[in-house]
Backbone as ProteinMPNN parsed JSONL, in Angstrom:
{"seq_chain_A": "XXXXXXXXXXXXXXXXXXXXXXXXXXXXXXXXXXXXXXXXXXXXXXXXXXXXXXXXXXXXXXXXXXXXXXXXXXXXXXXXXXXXXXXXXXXXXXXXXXXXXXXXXXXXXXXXXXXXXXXXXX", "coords_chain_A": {"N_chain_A": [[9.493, 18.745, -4.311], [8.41, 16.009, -2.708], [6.152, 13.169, -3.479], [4.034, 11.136, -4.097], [2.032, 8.939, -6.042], [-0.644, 7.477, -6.264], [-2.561, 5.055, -8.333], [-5.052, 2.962, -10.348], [-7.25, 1.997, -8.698], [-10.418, 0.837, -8.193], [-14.226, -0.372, -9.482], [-15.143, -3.647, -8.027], [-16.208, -7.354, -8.555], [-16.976, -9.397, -5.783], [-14.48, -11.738, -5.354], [-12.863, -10.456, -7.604], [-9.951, -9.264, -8.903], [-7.603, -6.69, -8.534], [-5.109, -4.148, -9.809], [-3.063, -1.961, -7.88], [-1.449, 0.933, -8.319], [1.633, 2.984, -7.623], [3.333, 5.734, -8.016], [6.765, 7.26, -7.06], [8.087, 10.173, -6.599], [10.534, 13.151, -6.565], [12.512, 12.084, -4.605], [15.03, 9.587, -3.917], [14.246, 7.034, -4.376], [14.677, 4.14, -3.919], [15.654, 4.369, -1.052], [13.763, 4.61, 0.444], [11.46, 2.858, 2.572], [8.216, 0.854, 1.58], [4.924, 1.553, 1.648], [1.297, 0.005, 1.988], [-1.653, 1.372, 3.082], [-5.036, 1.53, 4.415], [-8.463, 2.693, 4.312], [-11.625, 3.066, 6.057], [-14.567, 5.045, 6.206], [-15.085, 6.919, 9.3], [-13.068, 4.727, 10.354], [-9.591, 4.04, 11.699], [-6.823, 4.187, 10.109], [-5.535, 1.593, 8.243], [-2.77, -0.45, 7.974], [-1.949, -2.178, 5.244], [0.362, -3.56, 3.702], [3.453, -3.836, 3.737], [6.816, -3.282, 2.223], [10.662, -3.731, 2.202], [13.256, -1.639, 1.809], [15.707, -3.036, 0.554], [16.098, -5.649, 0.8], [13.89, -7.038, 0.331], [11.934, -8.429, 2.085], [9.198, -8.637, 3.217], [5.733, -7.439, 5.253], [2.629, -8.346, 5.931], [-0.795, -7.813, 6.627], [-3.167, -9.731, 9.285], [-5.406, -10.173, 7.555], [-4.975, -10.326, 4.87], [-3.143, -11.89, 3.922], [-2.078, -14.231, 1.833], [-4.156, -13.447, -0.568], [-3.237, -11.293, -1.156], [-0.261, -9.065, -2.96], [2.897, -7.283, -1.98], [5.295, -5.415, -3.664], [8.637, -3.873, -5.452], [9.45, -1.642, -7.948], [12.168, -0.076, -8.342], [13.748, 1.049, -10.386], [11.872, 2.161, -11.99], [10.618, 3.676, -9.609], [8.278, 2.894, -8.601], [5.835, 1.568, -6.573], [3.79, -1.757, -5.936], [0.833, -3.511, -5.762], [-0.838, -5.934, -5.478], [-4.239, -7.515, -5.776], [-6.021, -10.06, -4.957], [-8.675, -12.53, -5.206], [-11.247, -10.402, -3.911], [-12.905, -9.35, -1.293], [-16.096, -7.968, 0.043], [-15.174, -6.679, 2.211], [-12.785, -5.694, 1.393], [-13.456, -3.048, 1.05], [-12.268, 0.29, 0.16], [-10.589, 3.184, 1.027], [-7.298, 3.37, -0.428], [-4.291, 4.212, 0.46], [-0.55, 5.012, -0.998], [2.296, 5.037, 1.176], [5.769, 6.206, 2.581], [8.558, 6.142, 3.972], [11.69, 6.84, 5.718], [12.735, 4.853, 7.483], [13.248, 1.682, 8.622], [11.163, 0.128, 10.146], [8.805, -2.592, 9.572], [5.906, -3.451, 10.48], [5.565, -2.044, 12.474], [5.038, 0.721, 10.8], [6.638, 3.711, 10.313], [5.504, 6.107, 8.669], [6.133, 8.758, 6.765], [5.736, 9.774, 4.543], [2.776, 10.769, 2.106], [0.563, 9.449, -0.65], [-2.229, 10.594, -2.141], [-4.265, 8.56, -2.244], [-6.341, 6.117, -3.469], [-9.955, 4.837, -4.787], [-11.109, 1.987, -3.804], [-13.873, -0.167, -4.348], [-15.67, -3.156, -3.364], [-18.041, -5.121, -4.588], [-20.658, -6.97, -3.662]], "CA_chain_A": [[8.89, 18.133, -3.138], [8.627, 14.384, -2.213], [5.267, 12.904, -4.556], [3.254, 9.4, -3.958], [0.696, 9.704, -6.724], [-1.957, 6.039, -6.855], [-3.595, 4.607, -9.544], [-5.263, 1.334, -10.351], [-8.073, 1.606, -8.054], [-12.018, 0.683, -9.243], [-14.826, -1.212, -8.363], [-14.837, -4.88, -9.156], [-16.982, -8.013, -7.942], [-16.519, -10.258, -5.161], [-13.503, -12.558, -5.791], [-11.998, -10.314, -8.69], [-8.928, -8.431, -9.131], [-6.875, -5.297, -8.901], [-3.442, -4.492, -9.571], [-2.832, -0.337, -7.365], [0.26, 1.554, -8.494], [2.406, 4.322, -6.605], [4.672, 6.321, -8.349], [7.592, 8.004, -6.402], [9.044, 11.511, -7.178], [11.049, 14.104, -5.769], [13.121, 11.472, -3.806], [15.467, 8.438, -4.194], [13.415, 6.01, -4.103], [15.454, 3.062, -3.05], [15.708, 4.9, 0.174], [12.206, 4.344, 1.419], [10.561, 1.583, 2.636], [7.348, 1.755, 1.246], [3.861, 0.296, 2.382], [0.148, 0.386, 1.443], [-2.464, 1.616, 3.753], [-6.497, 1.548, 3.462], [-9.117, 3.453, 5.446], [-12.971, 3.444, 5.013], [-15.095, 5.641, 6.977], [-14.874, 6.108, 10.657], [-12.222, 4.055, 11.166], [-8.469, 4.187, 11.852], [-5.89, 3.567, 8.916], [-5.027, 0.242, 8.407], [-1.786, -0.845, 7.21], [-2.217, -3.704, 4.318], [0.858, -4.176, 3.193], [4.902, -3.164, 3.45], [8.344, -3.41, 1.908], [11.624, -2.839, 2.506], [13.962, -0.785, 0.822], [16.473, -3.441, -0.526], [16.09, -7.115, 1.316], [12.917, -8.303, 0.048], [11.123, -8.371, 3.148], [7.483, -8.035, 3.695], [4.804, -7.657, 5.935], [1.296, -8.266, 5.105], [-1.795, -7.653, 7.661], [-3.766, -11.247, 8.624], [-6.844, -10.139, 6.589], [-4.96, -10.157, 3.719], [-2.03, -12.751, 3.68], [-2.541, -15.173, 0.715], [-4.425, -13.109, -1.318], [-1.996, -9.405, -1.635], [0.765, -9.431, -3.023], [3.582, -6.348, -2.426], [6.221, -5.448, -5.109], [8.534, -2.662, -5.589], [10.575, -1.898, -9.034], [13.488, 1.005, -8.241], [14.503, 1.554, -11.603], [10.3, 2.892, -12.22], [10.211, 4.586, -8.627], [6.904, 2.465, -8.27], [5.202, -0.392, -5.712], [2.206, -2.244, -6.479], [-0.434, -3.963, -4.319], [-2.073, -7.004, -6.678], [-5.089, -7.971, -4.87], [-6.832, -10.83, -5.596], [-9.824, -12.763, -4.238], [-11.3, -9.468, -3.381], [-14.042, -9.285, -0.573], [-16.114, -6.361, 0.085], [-14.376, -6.247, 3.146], [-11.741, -4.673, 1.27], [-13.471, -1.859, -0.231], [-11.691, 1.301, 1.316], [-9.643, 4.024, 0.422], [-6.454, 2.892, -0.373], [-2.582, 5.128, 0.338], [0.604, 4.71, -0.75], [2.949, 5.515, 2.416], [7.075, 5.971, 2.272], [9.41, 6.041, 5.004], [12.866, 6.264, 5.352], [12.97, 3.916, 8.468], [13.532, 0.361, 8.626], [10.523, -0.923, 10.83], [7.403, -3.114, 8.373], [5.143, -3.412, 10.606], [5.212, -0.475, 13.283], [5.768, 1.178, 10.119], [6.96, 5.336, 10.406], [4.626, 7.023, 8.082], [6.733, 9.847, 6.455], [5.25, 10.758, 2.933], [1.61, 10.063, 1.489], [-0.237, 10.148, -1.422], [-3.537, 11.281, -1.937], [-5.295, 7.814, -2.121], [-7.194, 5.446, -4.96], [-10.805, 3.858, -3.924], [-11.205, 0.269, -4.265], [-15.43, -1.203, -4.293], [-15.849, -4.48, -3.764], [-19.1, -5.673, -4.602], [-21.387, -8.553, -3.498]], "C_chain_A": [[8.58, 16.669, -3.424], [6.748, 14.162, -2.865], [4.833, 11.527, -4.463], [2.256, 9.52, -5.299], [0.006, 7.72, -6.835], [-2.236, 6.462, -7.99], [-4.11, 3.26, -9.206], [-7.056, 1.107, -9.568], [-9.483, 1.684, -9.238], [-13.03, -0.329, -8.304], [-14.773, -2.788, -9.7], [-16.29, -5.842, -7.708], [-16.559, -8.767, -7.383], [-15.747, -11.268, -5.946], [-12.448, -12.088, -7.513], [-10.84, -9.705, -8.244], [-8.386, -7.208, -9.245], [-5.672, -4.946, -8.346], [-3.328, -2.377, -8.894], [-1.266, -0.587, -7.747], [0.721, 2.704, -7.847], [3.454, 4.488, -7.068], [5.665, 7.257, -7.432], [8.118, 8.974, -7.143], [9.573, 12.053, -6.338], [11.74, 13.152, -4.726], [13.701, 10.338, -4.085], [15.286, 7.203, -3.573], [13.382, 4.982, -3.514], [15.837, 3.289, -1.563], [14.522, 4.749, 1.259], [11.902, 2.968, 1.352], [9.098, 2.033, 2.031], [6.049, 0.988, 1.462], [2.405, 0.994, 1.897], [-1.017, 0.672, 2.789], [-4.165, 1.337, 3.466], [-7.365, 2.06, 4.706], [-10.5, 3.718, 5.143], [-13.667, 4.61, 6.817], [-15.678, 5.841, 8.772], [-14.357, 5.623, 11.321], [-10.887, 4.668, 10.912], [-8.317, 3.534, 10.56], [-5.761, 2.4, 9.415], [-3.793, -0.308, 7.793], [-2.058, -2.363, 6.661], [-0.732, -4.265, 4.27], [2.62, -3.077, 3.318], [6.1, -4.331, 3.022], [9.703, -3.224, 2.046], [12.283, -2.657, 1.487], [15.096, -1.58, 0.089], [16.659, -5.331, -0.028], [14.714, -7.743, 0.845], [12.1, -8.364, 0.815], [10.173, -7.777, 3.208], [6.57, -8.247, 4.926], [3.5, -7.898, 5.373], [0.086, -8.759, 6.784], [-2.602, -9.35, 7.513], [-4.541, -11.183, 8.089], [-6.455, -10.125, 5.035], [-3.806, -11.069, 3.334], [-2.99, -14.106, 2.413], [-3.089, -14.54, -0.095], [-3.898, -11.342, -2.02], [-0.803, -10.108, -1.678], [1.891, -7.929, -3.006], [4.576, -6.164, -3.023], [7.027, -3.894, -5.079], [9.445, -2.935, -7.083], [11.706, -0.711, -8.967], [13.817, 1.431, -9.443], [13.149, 2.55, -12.15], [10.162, 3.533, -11.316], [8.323, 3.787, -8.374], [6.642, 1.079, -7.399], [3.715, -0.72, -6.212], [1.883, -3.154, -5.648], [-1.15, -4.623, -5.594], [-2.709, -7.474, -5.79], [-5.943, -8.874, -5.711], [-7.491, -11.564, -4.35], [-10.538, -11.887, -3.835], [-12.749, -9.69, -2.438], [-14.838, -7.949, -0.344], [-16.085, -5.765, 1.635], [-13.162, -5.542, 2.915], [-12.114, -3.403, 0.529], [-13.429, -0.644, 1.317], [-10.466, 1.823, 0.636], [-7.957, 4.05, 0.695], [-5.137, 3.957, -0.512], [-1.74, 4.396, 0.166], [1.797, 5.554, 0.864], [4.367, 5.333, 1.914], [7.806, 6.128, 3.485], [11.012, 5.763, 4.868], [13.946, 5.706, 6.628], [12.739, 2.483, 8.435], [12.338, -0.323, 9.128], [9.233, -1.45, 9.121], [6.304, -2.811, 9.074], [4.289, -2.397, 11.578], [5.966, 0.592, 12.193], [5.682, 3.273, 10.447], [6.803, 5.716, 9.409], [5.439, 8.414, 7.708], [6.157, 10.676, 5.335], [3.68, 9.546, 2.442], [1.308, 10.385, 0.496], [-1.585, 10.11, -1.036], [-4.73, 10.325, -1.713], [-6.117, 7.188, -3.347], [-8.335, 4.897, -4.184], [-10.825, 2.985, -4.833], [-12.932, 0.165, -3.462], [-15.178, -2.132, -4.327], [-17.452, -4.753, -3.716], [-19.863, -7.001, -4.207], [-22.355, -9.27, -4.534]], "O_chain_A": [[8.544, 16.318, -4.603], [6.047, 15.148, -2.634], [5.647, 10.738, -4.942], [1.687, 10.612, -5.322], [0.49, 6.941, -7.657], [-2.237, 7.556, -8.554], [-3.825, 2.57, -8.227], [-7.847, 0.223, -9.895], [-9.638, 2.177, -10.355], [-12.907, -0.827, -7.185], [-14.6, -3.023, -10.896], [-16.891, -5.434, -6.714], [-15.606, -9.305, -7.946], [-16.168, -11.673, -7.03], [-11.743, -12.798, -8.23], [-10.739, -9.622, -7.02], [-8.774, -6.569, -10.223], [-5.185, -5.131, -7.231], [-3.6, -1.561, -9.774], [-0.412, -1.468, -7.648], [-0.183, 3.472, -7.518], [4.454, 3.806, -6.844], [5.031, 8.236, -7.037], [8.594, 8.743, -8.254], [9.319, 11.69, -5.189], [11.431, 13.585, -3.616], [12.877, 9.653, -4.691], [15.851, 6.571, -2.68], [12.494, 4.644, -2.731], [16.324, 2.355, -0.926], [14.486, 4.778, 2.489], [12.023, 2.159, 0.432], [8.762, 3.215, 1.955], [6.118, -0.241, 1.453], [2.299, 2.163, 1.524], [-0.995, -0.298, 3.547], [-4.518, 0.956, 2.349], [-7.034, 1.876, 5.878], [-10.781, 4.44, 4.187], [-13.253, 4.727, 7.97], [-16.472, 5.09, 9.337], [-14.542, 5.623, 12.538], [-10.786, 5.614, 10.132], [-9.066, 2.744, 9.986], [-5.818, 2.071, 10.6], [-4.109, -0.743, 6.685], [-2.294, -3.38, 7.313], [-0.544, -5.378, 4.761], [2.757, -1.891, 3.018], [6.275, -5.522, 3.278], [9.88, -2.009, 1.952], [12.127, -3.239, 0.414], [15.554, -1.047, -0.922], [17.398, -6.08, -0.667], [14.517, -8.946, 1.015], [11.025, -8.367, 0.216], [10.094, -6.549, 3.256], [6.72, -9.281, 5.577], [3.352, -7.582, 4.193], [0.2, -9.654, 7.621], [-2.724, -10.031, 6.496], [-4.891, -12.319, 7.768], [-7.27, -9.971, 4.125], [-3.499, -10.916, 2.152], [-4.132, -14.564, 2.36], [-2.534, -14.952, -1.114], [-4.192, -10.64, -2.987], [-0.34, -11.066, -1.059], [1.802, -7.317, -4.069], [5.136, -7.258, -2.953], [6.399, -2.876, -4.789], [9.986, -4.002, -7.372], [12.123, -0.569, -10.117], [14.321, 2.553, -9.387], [13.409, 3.626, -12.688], [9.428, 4.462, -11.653], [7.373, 4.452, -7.962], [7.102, -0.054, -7.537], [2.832, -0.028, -6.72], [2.674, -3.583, -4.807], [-1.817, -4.053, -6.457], [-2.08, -7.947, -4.844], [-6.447, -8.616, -6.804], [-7.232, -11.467, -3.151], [-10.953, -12.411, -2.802], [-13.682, -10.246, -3.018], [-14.254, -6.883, -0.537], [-16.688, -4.807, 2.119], [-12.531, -4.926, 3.774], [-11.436, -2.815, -0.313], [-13.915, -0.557, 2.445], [-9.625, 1.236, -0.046], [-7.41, 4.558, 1.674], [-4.989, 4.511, -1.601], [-1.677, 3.304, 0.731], [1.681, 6.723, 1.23], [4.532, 4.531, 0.995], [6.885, 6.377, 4.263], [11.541, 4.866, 4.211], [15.15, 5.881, 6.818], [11.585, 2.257, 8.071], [12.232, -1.461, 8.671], [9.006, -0.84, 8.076], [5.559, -1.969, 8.573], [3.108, -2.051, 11.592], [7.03, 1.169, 12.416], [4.652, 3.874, 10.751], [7.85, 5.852, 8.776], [5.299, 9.267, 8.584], [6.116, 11.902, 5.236], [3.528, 8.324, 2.426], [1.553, 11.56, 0.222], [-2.05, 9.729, 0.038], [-5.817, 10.679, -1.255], [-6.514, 7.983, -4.199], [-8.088, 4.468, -3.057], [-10.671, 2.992, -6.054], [-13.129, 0.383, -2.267], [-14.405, -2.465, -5.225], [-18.022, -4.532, -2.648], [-19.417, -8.074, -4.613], [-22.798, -10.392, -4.29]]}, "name": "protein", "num_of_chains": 1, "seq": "XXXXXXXXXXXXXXXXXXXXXXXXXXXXXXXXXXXXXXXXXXXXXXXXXXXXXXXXXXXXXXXXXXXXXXXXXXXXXXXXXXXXXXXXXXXXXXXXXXXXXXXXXXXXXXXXXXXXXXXXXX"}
C-alpha cells in the first residue's frame, strides 16, 4: 500500500528553522506531484507548498513565499519543506500530500501521511 511517512517537525523560536521530510513508499514516486499541507485546530487544511512531478514547478501559498522552500529528490522517494524565518503563525500540524494529477495549486489530494507538528514560539 501507497506510504507518506513525515519527519523533521519540533518546536523552535520565532525566526528559526526547520527542515520536514516525506518519505514515499509503495508507489513510483516520480509519478506524483507532491505538496505540503498544515492544519491547526478548527480550521480548514491549508496547502503550503507543491511540486510537480518532473518540470520544476512550484507553488507556494502568500503567507509563506520567501521564506519555504519545496524540494523533491526521486532517486530517495522524498520532498522536503525548509522553513525558515518561522512565525508562530506557522505552528500547525503539518502533511505530506501526493497526487497523481498535474494541477499545484487546486491541488487533487490522493495519498496522505499521518502528519509532523511544528511550534513556533514567541
Amino acid at each position: 500500500q501507497v506510504q507518506l511517512v513525515e519527519s523533521g517537525g519540533g518546536s523552535v523560536q520565532t525566526g528559526g528553522s526547520l527542515t520536514l521530510s516525506c518519505l514515499a513508499s509503495g508507489v513510483i514516486f516520480s509519478s506524483l506531484s507532491m505538496a505540503w499541507f498544515r492544519q491547526t485546530p478548527g480550521e480548514e487544511r491549508e496547502l503550503v507548498a507543491s511540486v510537480s512531478k518532473s518540470t520544476g514547478a512550484t507553488y507556494y501559498s502568500e503567507s509563506v513565499k520567501g521564506r519555504f522552500a519545496i524540494s523533491r529528490d526521486n532517486a530517495k522517494n522524498t520532498v522536503l519543506l525548509q522553513m525558515n524565518s518561522l512565525k508562530p503563525e506557522d505552528t500547525a500540524v503539518y502533511y505530506c500530500s501526493g497526487s497523481h494529477g498535474y494541477y499545484l495549486q487546486q491541488f487533487q489530494d490522493e495519498y496522505w501521511g499521518q502528519g509532523t507538528q511544528v511550534t513556533v514560539s514567541s
